[in-house]
CSV table of C-alpha atoms in Angstrom, one decimal:
chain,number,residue,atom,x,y,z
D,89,UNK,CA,0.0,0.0,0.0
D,90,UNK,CA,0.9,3.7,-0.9
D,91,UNK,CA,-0.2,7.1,0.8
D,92,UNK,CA,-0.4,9.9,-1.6
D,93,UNK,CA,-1.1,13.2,-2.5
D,94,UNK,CA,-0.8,15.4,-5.6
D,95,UNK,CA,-0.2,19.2,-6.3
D,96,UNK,CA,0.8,21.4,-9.0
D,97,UNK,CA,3.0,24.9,-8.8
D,98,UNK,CA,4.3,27.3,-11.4
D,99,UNK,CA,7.8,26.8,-12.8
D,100,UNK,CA,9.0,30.4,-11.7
D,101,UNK,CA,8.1,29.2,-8.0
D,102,UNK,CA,10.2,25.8,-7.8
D,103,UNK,CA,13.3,27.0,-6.6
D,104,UNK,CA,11.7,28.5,-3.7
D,105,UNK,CA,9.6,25.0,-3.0
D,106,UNK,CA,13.0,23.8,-3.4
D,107,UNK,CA,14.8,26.1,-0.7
D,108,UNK,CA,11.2,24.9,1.6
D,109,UNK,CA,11.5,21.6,1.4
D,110,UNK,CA,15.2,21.4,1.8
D,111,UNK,CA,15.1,22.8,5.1
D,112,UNK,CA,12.2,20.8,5.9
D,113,UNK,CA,13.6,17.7,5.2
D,114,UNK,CA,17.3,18.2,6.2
D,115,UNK,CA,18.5,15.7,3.2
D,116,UNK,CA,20.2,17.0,0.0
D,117,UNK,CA,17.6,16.6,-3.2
D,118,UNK,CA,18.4,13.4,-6.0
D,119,UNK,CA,18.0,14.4,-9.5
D,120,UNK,CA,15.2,12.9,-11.5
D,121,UNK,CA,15.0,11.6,-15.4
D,122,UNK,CA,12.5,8.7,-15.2
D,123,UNK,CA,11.2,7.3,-18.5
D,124,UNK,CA,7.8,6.2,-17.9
D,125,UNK,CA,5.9,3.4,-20.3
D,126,UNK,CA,2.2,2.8,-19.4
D,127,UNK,CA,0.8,-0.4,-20.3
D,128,UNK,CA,-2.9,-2.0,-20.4
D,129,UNK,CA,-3.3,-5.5,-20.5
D,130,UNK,CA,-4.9,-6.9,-24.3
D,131,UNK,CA,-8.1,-8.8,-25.1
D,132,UNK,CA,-6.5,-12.0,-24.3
D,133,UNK,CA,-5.6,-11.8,-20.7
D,134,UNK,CA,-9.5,-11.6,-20.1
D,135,UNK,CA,-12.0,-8.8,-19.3
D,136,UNK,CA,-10.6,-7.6,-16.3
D,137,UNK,CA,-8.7,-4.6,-16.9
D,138,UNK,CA,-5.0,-4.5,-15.7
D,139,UNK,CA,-2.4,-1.7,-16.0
D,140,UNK,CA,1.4,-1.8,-15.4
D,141,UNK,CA,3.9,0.9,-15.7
D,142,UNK,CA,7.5,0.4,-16.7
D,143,UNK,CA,9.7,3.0,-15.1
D,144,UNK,CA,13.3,3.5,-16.5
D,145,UNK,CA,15.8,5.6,-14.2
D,146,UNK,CA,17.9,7.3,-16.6
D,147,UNK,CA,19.7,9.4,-14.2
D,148,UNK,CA,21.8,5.7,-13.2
D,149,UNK,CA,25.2,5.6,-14.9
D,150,UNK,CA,23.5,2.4,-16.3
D,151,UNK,CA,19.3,2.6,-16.7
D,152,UNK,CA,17.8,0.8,-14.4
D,153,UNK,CA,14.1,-0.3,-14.6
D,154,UNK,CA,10.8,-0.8,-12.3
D,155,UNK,CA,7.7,-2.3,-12.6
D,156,UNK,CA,4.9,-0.6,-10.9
D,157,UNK,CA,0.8,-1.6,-10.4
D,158,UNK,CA,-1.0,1.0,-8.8
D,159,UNK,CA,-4.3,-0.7,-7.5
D,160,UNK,CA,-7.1,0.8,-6.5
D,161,UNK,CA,-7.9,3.2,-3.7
D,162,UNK,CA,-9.3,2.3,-0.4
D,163,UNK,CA,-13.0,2.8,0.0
D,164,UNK,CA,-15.4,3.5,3.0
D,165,UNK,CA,-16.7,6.0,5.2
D,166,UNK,CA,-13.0,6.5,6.7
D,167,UNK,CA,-11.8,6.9,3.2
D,168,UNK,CA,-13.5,9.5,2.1
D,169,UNK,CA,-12.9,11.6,6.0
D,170,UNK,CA,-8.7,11.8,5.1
D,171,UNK,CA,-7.5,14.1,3.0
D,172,UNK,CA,-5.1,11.4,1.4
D,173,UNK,CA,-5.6,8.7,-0.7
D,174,UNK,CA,-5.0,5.2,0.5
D,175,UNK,CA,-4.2,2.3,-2.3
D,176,UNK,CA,-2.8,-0.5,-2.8
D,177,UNK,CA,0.8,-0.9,-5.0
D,178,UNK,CA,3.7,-3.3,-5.7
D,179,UNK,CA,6.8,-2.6,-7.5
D,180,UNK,CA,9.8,-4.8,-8.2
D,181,UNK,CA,13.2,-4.3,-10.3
D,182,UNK,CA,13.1,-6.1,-13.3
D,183,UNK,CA,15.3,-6.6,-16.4
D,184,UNK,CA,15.9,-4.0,-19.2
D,185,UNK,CA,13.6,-7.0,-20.9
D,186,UNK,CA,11.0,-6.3,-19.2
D,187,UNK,CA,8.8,-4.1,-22.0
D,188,UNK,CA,9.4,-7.2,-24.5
D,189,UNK,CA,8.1,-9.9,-21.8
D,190,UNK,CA,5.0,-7.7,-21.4
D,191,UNK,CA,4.5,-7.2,-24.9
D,192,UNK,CA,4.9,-10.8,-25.4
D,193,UNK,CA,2.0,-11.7,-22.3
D,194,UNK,CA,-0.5,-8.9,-24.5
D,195,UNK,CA,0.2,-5.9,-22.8
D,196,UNK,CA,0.0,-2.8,-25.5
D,197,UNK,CA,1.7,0.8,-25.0
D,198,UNK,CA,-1.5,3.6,-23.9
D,199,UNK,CA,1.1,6.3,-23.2
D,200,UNK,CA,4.9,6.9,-22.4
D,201,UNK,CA,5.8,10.1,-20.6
D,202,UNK,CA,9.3,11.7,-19.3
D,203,UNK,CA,9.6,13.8,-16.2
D,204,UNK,CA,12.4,15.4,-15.0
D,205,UNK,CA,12.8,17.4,-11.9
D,206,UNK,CA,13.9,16.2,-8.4
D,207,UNK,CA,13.3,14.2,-5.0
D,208,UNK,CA,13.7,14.3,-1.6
D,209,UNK,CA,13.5,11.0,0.8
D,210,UNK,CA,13.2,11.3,4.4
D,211,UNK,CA,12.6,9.8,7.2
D,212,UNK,CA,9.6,11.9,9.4
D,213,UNK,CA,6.9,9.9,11.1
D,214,UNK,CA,6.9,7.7,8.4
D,215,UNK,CA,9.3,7.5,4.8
D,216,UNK,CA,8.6,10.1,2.6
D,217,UNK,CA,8.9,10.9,-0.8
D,218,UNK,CA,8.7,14.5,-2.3
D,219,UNK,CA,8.8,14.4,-6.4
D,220,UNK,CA,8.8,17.7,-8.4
D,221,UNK,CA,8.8,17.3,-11.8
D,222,UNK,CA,8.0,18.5,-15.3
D,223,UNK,CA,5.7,16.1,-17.3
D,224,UNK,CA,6.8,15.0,-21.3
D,225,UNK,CA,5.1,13.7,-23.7
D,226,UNK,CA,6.8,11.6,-26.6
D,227,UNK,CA,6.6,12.9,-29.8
D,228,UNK,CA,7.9,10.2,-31.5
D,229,UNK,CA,7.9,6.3,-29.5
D,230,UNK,CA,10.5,5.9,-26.7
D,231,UNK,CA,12.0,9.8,-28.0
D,232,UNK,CA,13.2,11.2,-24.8
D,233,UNK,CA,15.5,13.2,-26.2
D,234,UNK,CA,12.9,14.9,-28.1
D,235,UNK,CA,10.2,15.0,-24.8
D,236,UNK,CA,8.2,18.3,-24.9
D,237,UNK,CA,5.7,19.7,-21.7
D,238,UNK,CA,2.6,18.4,-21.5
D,239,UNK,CA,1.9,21.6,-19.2
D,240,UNK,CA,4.4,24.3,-19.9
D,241,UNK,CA,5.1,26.4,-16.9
D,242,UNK,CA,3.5,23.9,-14.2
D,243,UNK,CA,4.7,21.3,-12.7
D,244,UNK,CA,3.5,17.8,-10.7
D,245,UNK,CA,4.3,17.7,-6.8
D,246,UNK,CA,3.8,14.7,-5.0
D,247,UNK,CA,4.1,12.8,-2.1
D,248,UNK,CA,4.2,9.6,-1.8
D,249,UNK,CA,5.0,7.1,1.6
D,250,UNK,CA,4.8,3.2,2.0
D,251,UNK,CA,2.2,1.7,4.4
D,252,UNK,CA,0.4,-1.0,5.6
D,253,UNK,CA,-3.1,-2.3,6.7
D,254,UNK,CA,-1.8,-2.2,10.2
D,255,UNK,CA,-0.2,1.0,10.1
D,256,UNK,CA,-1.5,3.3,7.3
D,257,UNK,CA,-3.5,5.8,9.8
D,258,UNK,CA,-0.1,6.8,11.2
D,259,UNK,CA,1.2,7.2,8.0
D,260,UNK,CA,-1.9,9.2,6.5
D,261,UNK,CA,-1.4,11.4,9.8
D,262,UNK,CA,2.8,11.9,8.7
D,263,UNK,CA,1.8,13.1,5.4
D,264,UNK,CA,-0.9,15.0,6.0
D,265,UNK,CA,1.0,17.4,8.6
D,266,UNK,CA,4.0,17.7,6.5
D,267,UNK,CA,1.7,19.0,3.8
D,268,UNK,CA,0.7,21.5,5.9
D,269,UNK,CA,3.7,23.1,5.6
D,270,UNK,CA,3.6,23.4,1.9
D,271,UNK,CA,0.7,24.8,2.3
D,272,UNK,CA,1.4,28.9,1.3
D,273,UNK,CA,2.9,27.4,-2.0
D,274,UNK,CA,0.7,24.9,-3.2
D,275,UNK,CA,-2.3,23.0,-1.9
D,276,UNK,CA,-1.6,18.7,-2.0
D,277,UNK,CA,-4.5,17.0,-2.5
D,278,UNK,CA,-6.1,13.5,-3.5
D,279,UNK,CA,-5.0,12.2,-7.0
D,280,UNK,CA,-7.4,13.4,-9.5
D,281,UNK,CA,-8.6,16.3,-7.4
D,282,UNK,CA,-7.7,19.3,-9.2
D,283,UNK,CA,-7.1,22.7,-7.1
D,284,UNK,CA,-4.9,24.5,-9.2
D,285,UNK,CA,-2.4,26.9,-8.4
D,286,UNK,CA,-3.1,28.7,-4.9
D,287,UNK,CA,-3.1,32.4,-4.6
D,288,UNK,CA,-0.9,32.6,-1.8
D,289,UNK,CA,2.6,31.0,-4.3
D,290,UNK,CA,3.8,33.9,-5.7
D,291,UNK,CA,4.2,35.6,-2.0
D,292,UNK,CA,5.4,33.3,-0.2
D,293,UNK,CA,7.9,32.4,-2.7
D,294,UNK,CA,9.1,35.7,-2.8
D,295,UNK,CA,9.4,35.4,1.3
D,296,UNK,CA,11.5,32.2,0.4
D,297,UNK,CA,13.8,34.0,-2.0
D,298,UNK,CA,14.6,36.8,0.3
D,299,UNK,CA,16.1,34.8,3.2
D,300,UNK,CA,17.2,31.9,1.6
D,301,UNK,CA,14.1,29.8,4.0
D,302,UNK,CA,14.8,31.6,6.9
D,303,UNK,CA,11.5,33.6,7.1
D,304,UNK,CA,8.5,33.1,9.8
D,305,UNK,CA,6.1,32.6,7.9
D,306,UNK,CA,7.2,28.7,7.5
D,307,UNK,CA,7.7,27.7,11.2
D,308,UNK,CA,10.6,25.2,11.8
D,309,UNK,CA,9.2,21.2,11.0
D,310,UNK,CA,9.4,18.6,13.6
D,311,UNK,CA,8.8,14.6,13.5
């Protein structure tokens, strides 16, 4: 299982979210280049519908590739009370051979997308991760090099943290209160629950920029 939560903040604002969430989490950021190949099971493999996605971390000296299932979210009256969603997910290395083997089982390509940006992974209350990134679309089929915005001038923030039947209210509490301290510069939010951009970015941003993250209006983060 998998908590997580989605946002989305202007490109002009990221180096301050980055200045934020550096002192926040204390850790320096990693680089991101993942190439990522969605894939929907074909008629064969019955009527159920499945979807994998094949993640390729091009920023390794020597690419390095994941499979990923994202399953569905949990539902209930407790569900729908937290502000995060809740699903099921399992993810495993596999073998640069990996696209061919699914291919081979009747899996067909929906959509391939590049995003680039960076990532913080930190240990507060429960292990989080903090992705900011640009989404690409593929012009032409596995053309990285040739990737263009899907959304110029915005990009995706989320956060993501492993959990478990037995201990995913602790972990929906972790994420939830370090969200709140994102809060001035973007609003994080259920997957699929659009809020856009909030008004409050461009200021506080500008705080940021000033004093480097030193400013009062983001109180100092503890576990």
């Amino acid at each position: 299982m998998e908590c997580v939560v989605q946002g989305i903040i202007e490109t002009q604002h990221v180096e301050a979210l980055e200045i934020l969430l550096q002192g926040l989490c204390g850790v320096q950021r990693e680089r991101l280049r993942v190439h990522e190949i969605c894939l929907k099971n074909g008629p064969n493999l019955g009527n159920v519908a499945s979807e994998v996605r094949l993640l390729c971390d091009l920023e390794q000296p020597e690419p390095a590739w994941t499979v990923k299932h994202v399953g569905g979210a949990m539902r209930g009256a407790g569900a729908e009370q937290i502000s995060v969603l809740v699903r099921t997910m399992v993810e495993s290395k596999v073998s640069k051979n990996a696209l061919r083997l699914f291919y081979a089982l009747g899996y067909k390509l929906d959509h391939e997308l590049l995003r680039v940006g960076f990532a913080f992974h930190f240990q507060r209350g429960a292990q989080i991760t903090v992705t900011v990134s640009s989404v690409n679309k593929m012009l032409k089929l596995h053309a990285t090099d040739e990737a263009v915005p899907v959304t110029p001038g915005i990009q995706l923030v989320e956060v993501t943290a492993p959990a478990s039947s037995e201990n995913y209210t602790e972990v929906v509490s972790a994420v939830s209160s370090f969200c709140e301290y994102l809060a001035p510069l973007l609003h994080l939010s259920k997957p699929g629950v659009s809020t856009g951009v909030v008004p409050t970015a461009a200021a506080a941003a500008a705080s940021l920029m000033s004093d480097g993250g030193g400013t009062t209006l983001f109180p100092s983060y503890t576990a």
